[in-house]
XYZ file of C-alpha atoms in Angstrom:
428
model
C 130.879 6.479 47.708
C 131.407 9.790 48.558
C 129.151 11.777 49.991
C 128.412 15.719 49.643
C 128.229 17.607 53.253
C 125.288 19.997 53.460
C 126.322 23.583 52.369
C 126.685 25.630 54.967
C 124.132 28.337 55.509
C 124.406 32.530 55.463
C 124.541 32.478 58.725
C 127.875 30.144 59.067
C 129.842 31.961 56.038
C 128.925 35.773 56.473
C 127.479 36.158 59.842
C 129.996 36.398 62.996
C 131.355 33.783 65.312
C 130.234 35.939 68.298
C 126.537 35.070 67.653
C 125.038 33.065 70.351
C 121.618 32.489 70.867
C 121.371 30.563 67.230
C 123.587 27.903 68.822
C 121.598 26.543 71.620
C 118.249 27.446 69.092
C 119.503 25.447 65.822
C 116.078 26.358 63.521
C 115.322 29.739 61.350
C 112.429 31.341 62.817
C 110.110 33.380 61.078
C 106.965 34.505 62.750
C 105.865 34.602 66.127
C 102.494 35.907 68.289
C 101.816 36.161 71.807
C 103.952 33.058 73.638
C 104.930 31.495 70.815
C 107.437 31.395 67.699
C 107.490 29.639 64.600
C 110.288 28.680 62.959
C 110.202 28.374 58.323
C 109.906 24.541 58.560
C 106.436 25.451 60.676
C 107.574 23.883 64.299
C 105.910 25.964 66.757
C 107.722 26.786 70.296
C 106.814 28.008 73.212
C 108.886 30.871 74.282
C 110.336 30.822 78.208
C 113.076 33.933 77.074
C 110.611 36.301 75.241
C 114.292 38.012 74.011
C 115.762 38.281 76.875
C 113.166 40.542 79.101
C 112.730 42.432 76.169
C 108.816 41.211 75.001
C 107.463 41.307 78.740
C 104.191 41.626 76.098
C 104.676 39.311 73.743
C 105.908 38.652 70.515
C 103.813 40.926 68.537
C 101.063 41.482 70.842
C 97.927 43.203 68.684
C 97.407 46.574 70.994
C 100.064 47.799 70.194
C 100.497 46.531 66.545
C 97.129 48.314 66.334
C 99.030 51.656 67.663
C 102.108 51.163 66.038
C 100.499 50.105 62.305
C 98.223 53.078 62.744
C 100.958 55.442 63.329
C 103.197 54.746 60.274
C 100.494 54.465 58.306
C 99.592 58.047 58.491
C 103.625 58.158 58.107
C 104.420 59.757 61.760
C 108.194 60.985 62.575
C 110.703 58.165 62.901
C 113.794 58.887 63.365
C 113.555 62.027 65.434
C 117.086 63.482 67.593
C 115.659 64.363 70.515
C 113.690 66.775 69.136
C 110.298 67.452 70.291
C 107.174 65.166 68.363
C 104.234 63.956 69.742
C 104.626 60.595 69.309
C 106.948 61.594 72.697
C 105.260 64.125 74.240
C 102.694 61.794 74.678
C 104.931 59.053 76.098
C 106.151 61.573 78.371
C 102.729 62.185 80.014
C 101.796 58.435 79.795
C 104.320 57.496 81.518
C 104.514 60.600 84.471
C 100.554 60.020 84.318
C 100.339 56.196 84.713
C 104.028 55.124 86.535
C 105.558 57.808 88.547
C 102.896 60.439 89.802
C 101.149 56.564 91.683
C 104.305 56.338 92.440
C 105.082 59.383 93.697
C 108.471 59.352 92.019
C 109.376 62.765 91.032
C 112.451 61.676 88.651
C 113.673 63.589 85.002
C 113.887 61.838 82.358
C 116.820 61.020 79.708
C 117.073 59.062 76.456
C 120.141 58.190 76.874
C 119.887 55.951 72.667
C 118.713 52.746 72.388
C 119.835 49.709 74.522
C 120.535 49.620 78.265
C 124.203 49.436 78.199
C 123.649 53.440 76.372
C 121.444 54.263 79.847
C 123.774 52.854 82.520
C 126.170 54.553 80.705
C 125.030 57.685 81.192
C 123.836 56.747 84.623
C 127.554 56.634 85.436
C 128.844 59.136 83.611
C 125.953 61.447 85.579
C 127.166 60.223 89.267
C 130.912 61.364 88.316
C 129.855 64.485 87.321
C 127.217 65.450 90.408
C 129.603 64.106 93.048
C 133.476 64.331 91.214
C 134.741 61.412 92.004
C 135.802 58.489 89.711
C 134.818 55.319 91.429
C 131.633 52.854 91.723
C 130.651 50.440 93.126
C 129.425 46.960 92.319
C 128.382 43.265 93.171
C 130.193 40.269 92.460
C 128.435 38.826 90.016
C 127.202 41.732 87.892
C 125.777 42.144 84.520
C 125.355 45.806 83.044
C 126.208 46.032 79.653
C 128.712 45.215 77.238
C 130.490 48.839 76.375
C 133.382 50.014 78.299
C 131.735 51.669 80.920
C 128.844 48.672 82.111
C 131.862 46.323 81.906
C 133.887 48.124 85.226
C 130.868 47.278 86.939
C 130.345 44.230 85.623
C 131.157 40.641 87.467
C 131.355 38.140 84.680
C 135.557 37.012 83.848
C 134.493 35.777 80.560
C 132.945 39.118 78.911
C 134.794 41.955 80.947
C 137.759 39.858 78.837
C 136.580 40.837 76.314
C 136.743 44.682 76.834
C 140.726 43.719 75.509
C 141.925 46.403 77.525
C 142.066 47.635 81.658
C 138.374 47.863 82.876
C 138.849 50.481 85.679
C 137.203 53.160 88.430
C 134.598 49.766 89.376
C 135.301 48.057 92.761
C 133.386 44.843 93.278
C 131.428 44.149 96.870
C 129.789 41.055 97.648
C 125.691 40.943 97.341
C 123.530 39.384 98.310
C 123.585 35.637 100.518
C 127.384 35.634 98.624
C 129.069 34.504 102.114
C 125.583 32.485 102.830
C 124.762 34.534 104.812
C 127.854 33.934 107.472
C 128.885 37.374 107.051
C 126.900 40.792 108.435
C 125.706 42.533 105.264
C 128.131 44.940 104.492
C 130.302 44.473 107.099
C 133.595 44.896 104.828
C 132.129 47.599 102.712
C 132.117 49.467 104.926
C 134.629 49.130 107.316
C 136.637 50.015 104.064
C 134.226 53.997 103.980
C 134.696 54.382 107.107
C 139.172 53.573 107.614
C 141.755 56.257 105.905
C 143.536 53.408 105.639
C 142.173 51.171 102.973
C 143.001 52.241 98.989
C 139.453 52.245 98.510
C 138.434 56.059 96.595
C 135.820 57.385 97.971
C 133.061 56.286 95.672
C 130.501 58.924 93.674
C 127.545 55.416 93.461
C 126.453 52.613 94.245
C 124.907 50.720 90.675
C 123.304 47.019 92.235
C 120.283 44.795 90.437
C 117.416 43.652 92.096
C 117.599 40.486 90.751
C 120.661 39.647 89.042
C 119.192 38.192 85.266
C 123.035 37.323 83.758
C 124.431 36.528 87.549
C 122.409 33.761 87.806
C 118.821 35.159 89.335
C 120.237 36.284 92.522
C 117.486 37.692 94.659
C 119.072 40.252 96.802
C 116.608 40.473 100.421
C 114.152 43.850 100.574
C 116.449 44.222 103.840
C 119.364 43.724 101.986
C 118.154 46.784 99.400
C 117.293 49.048 102.468
C 119.993 48.874 104.356
C 122.640 49.108 100.892
C 120.086 52.407 100.379
C 121.004 53.508 103.720
C 124.882 52.827 103.211
C 124.945 55.120 100.957
C 122.945 57.411 101.558
C 125.058 58.304 105.409
C 128.253 57.809 103.478
C 126.592 60.727 100.109
C 127.459 57.827 97.268
C 124.505 58.045 95.011
C 122.020 54.771 94.814
C 122.123 53.597 90.767
C 119.572 50.178 90.322
C 119.751 48.733 86.924
C 116.345 47.552 86.051
C 116.977 47.424 82.671
C 115.601 43.704 82.598
C 113.526 43.419 85.769
C 111.816 46.294 84.536
C 108.546 46.712 83.651
C 106.389 44.279 85.947
C 108.856 41.788 85.608
C 109.219 40.749 89.314
C 105.283 41.973 89.896
C 105.683 46.009 90.250
C 106.591 47.256 87.389
C 110.149 48.856 89.493
C 111.698 46.109 90.961
C 112.210 48.186 93.805
C 108.792 49.262 94.702
C 108.972 45.838 97.069
C 111.700 47.199 99.408
C 109.969 50.849 99.616
C 113.703 52.799 98.154
C 113.884 55.482 95.949
C 116.727 55.642 94.248
C 118.838 58.497 92.787
C 119.552 57.152 89.872
C 117.326 53.851 87.358
C 118.151 52.905 84.278
C 115.312 51.431 82.237
C 115.189 49.678 79.088
C 114.519 46.084 77.456
C 109.831 46.324 77.655
C 109.803 49.635 78.595
C 109.153 49.846 74.174
C 106.937 47.230 74.538
C 107.243 45.139 71.603
C 110.995 44.840 71.213
C 111.548 48.260 70.116
C 115.516 49.833 71.199
C 114.490 52.044 74.034
C 116.096 53.277 76.495
C 115.619 55.409 80.438
C 117.706 57.319 82.592
C 116.030 58.703 85.454
C 117.230 60.219 87.822
C 115.693 63.619 90.701
C 116.114 66.217 89.259
C 118.535 67.923 91.300
C 120.740 66.156 89.403
C 119.863 66.862 86.276
C 123.506 69.076 85.903
C 123.840 67.939 82.419
C 124.841 70.579 79.796
C 122.862 70.346 76.595
C 124.585 68.390 74.343
C 126.881 66.873 76.830
C 125.849 62.948 76.506
C 123.608 62.412 73.451
C 123.495 60.223 70.129
C 121.944 59.822 66.834
C 118.974 57.173 68.435
C 118.422 58.384 71.334
C 114.648 59.463 69.000
C 112.769 56.274 68.337
C 109.890 58.027 67.680
C 107.771 54.277 66.688
C 108.921 52.683 70.192
C 107.774 56.543 71.545
C 104.393 55.097 70.219
C 104.241 51.035 71.250
C 105.786 52.451 75.303
C 102.797 54.895 75.471
C 100.359 51.893 73.962
C 101.945 49.465 76.645
C 101.753 51.680 80.253
C 97.923 52.968 79.541
C 97.193 49.462 78.417
C 98.466 47.227 80.982
C 99.555 49.359 83.865
C 96.505 51.959 84.636
C 94.410 49.480 86.790
C 96.998 48.265 89.165
C 95.632 44.268 87.634
C 99.228 44.025 85.828
C 100.632 43.201 88.943
C 98.533 41.213 90.536
C 98.853 38.936 87.863
C 102.162 38.339 87.187
C 102.323 38.034 90.597
C 99.702 35.335 90.487
C 101.457 33.308 87.825
C 104.832 33.916 90.028
C 102.997 32.055 92.586
C 101.730 28.755 90.028
C 105.738 28.365 88.395
C 106.894 28.326 92.218
C 104.916 25.553 93.077
C 105.771 23.246 90.100
C 109.758 24.120 90.139
C 109.150 23.240 94.045
C 108.290 19.059 92.351
C 110.848 19.344 89.914
C 113.941 20.457 92.341
C 112.581 17.888 94.962
C 111.238 14.798 92.356
C 112.590 15.241 88.652
C 115.702 16.927 89.796
C 116.372 14.107 92.355
C 117.216 16.952 95.333
C 120.037 18.274 92.476
C 119.242 21.663 92.069
C 116.849 25.089 93.881
C 114.797 27.805 92.017
C 115.125 31.143 93.405
C 113.179 33.613 91.511
C 109.974 36.477 92.279
C 107.338 37.405 89.653
C 107.601 35.590 86.616
C 112.225 35.528 86.951
C 112.830 32.820 87.723
C 116.432 30.312 87.579
C 116.673 26.144 88.684
C 120.673 26.265 89.641
C 121.477 22.433 88.993
C 124.731 21.101 91.278
C 125.722 19.460 88.646
C 126.538 22.868 86.582
C 126.063 21.179 82.945
C 122.785 20.008 83.987
C 121.855 23.445 82.843
C 122.820 23.540 79.375
C 121.149 19.876 79.139
C 117.906 20.962 79.840
C 117.983 23.780 77.916
C 118.816 21.788 74.528
C 116.333 19.274 75.228
C 113.741 21.968 76.184
C 114.312 23.098 72.613
C 113.528 19.976 71.214
C 110.219 19.050 73.338
C 109.161 22.746 71.661
C 110.513 25.421 74.848
C 113.079 27.880 74.531
C 115.439 28.234 77.339
C 118.082 30.015 78.220
C 120.985 29.393 80.598
C 122.755 32.103 83.486
C 125.249 32.350 86.171
C 128.579 32.948 86.026
C 129.316 28.490 84.644
C 125.560 28.891 83.164
C 125.009 26.853 85.645
C 120.913 27.779 86.251
C 118.591 27.398 83.700
C 116.076 30.611 83.346
C 112.596 31.578 83.021
C 111.342 34.577 81.607
C 108.286 33.952 80.115
C 106.125 36.813 78.787
C 103.894 38.839 81.010
C 100.495 38.258 79.453
C 101.350 34.059 79.358
C 98.105 31.861 80.352
C 98.020 30.294 82.867
C 97.836 27.663 79.910
C 100.500 28.658 78.258
C 102.857 28.322 81.452
C 101.500 24.884 82.583
C 102.619 23.164 79.466
C 106.235 24.701 79.771
C 106.650 23.491 82.421
C 105.626 20.174 82.016
C 108.336 20.781 79.336
C 110.339 21.624 81.315
C 110.140 19.240 84.019
C 110.466 16.656 80.519
C 113.383 17.945 80.271
C 115.171 17.885 83.980
C 114.280 14.170 83.378
C 115.295 13.711 80.740
C 119.016 14.401 81.311
C 118.920 12.897 84.508
C 121.527 10.266 83.047
C 123.413 12.615 81.326
C 127.164 12.078 82.165
C 128.509 15.663 83.021
C 130.097 17.032 80.879
C 127.786 17.002 78.167
């Protein structure tokens, strides 16, 4: 009997091999609302990935959707380059009044382009322009984007190799806990800075994530971040905090660096700043650093006005009264309590967890097991992804608006996925 193989889908015949998330989640998704996403066959999944942190307020948030529909229906400006528009003004006023002023942050706001790596590129360019130096220090396991400047300060060897050319003017230093607390913080870094024979060109800036998302949910201690800020100040280096995934409330406060009590010189923001998954990014910096010439850094899609509309609605709805931070921290405690049992009982002690707010990771000693857990979770109706240099960490990024009941459901599913993979052979 001749068996005719199923026809390849248009995704396989037409789309590039570079696609990735669809390989782990073999479904064709069609609708989404809140913390749930449904495929075209009617199967509904609980989403603990939230667009890699771009959907902090859930899918098709009704408040943001209403603001967007009203704006489109009145023929509001869609594409505006960097022209002044009513939508941009409303966003800037909300951002200033709801976010910057209450935190006594004097930042100027730059719209560098639609993506996070646009924001990082602009931050690196600005730091080099201000200090008239080329070198930028980054950290082990960092991830800052896929364009060349961002890759030069990214740690992942696989992603760096995709550049195809040498990645220069970036110097890696050990992130917090890299030596398991056996070496004093910044011992190597400061020794190189002070030694005129070290060969380290004096950096223009240091770029850091307070929690490394793609790097494996590596959480920097507040005291480590304060010491880094002090080091930068003493050695005349600018401090850039990449808050693209951990900002917009992911860790509790709107900015992830607030807990440490530091004020970075430059901050990059993207992902959930639009609130609706629309492309948008910001580069924030101290006013005295605003040395750009008009048009010196530009881009066609800086003025995504529909994103301004949903961003303003998100700020005014979720951040004006201070309740979102409290809710996120409470939800984080709920997740943490569940992970204690999952790692000690279901994983048989073969895993550890870490995180803050609503970003958590479970690192498995048997590294391939993380991928197996995510695969089994998908079969059970839960979307999860891995992170870390060897995909050894199961990453949890539920929407900030996820209800306690939805969190419980997802954590029970995760627990079952961990239990179901207990006997999976290594590497499977």
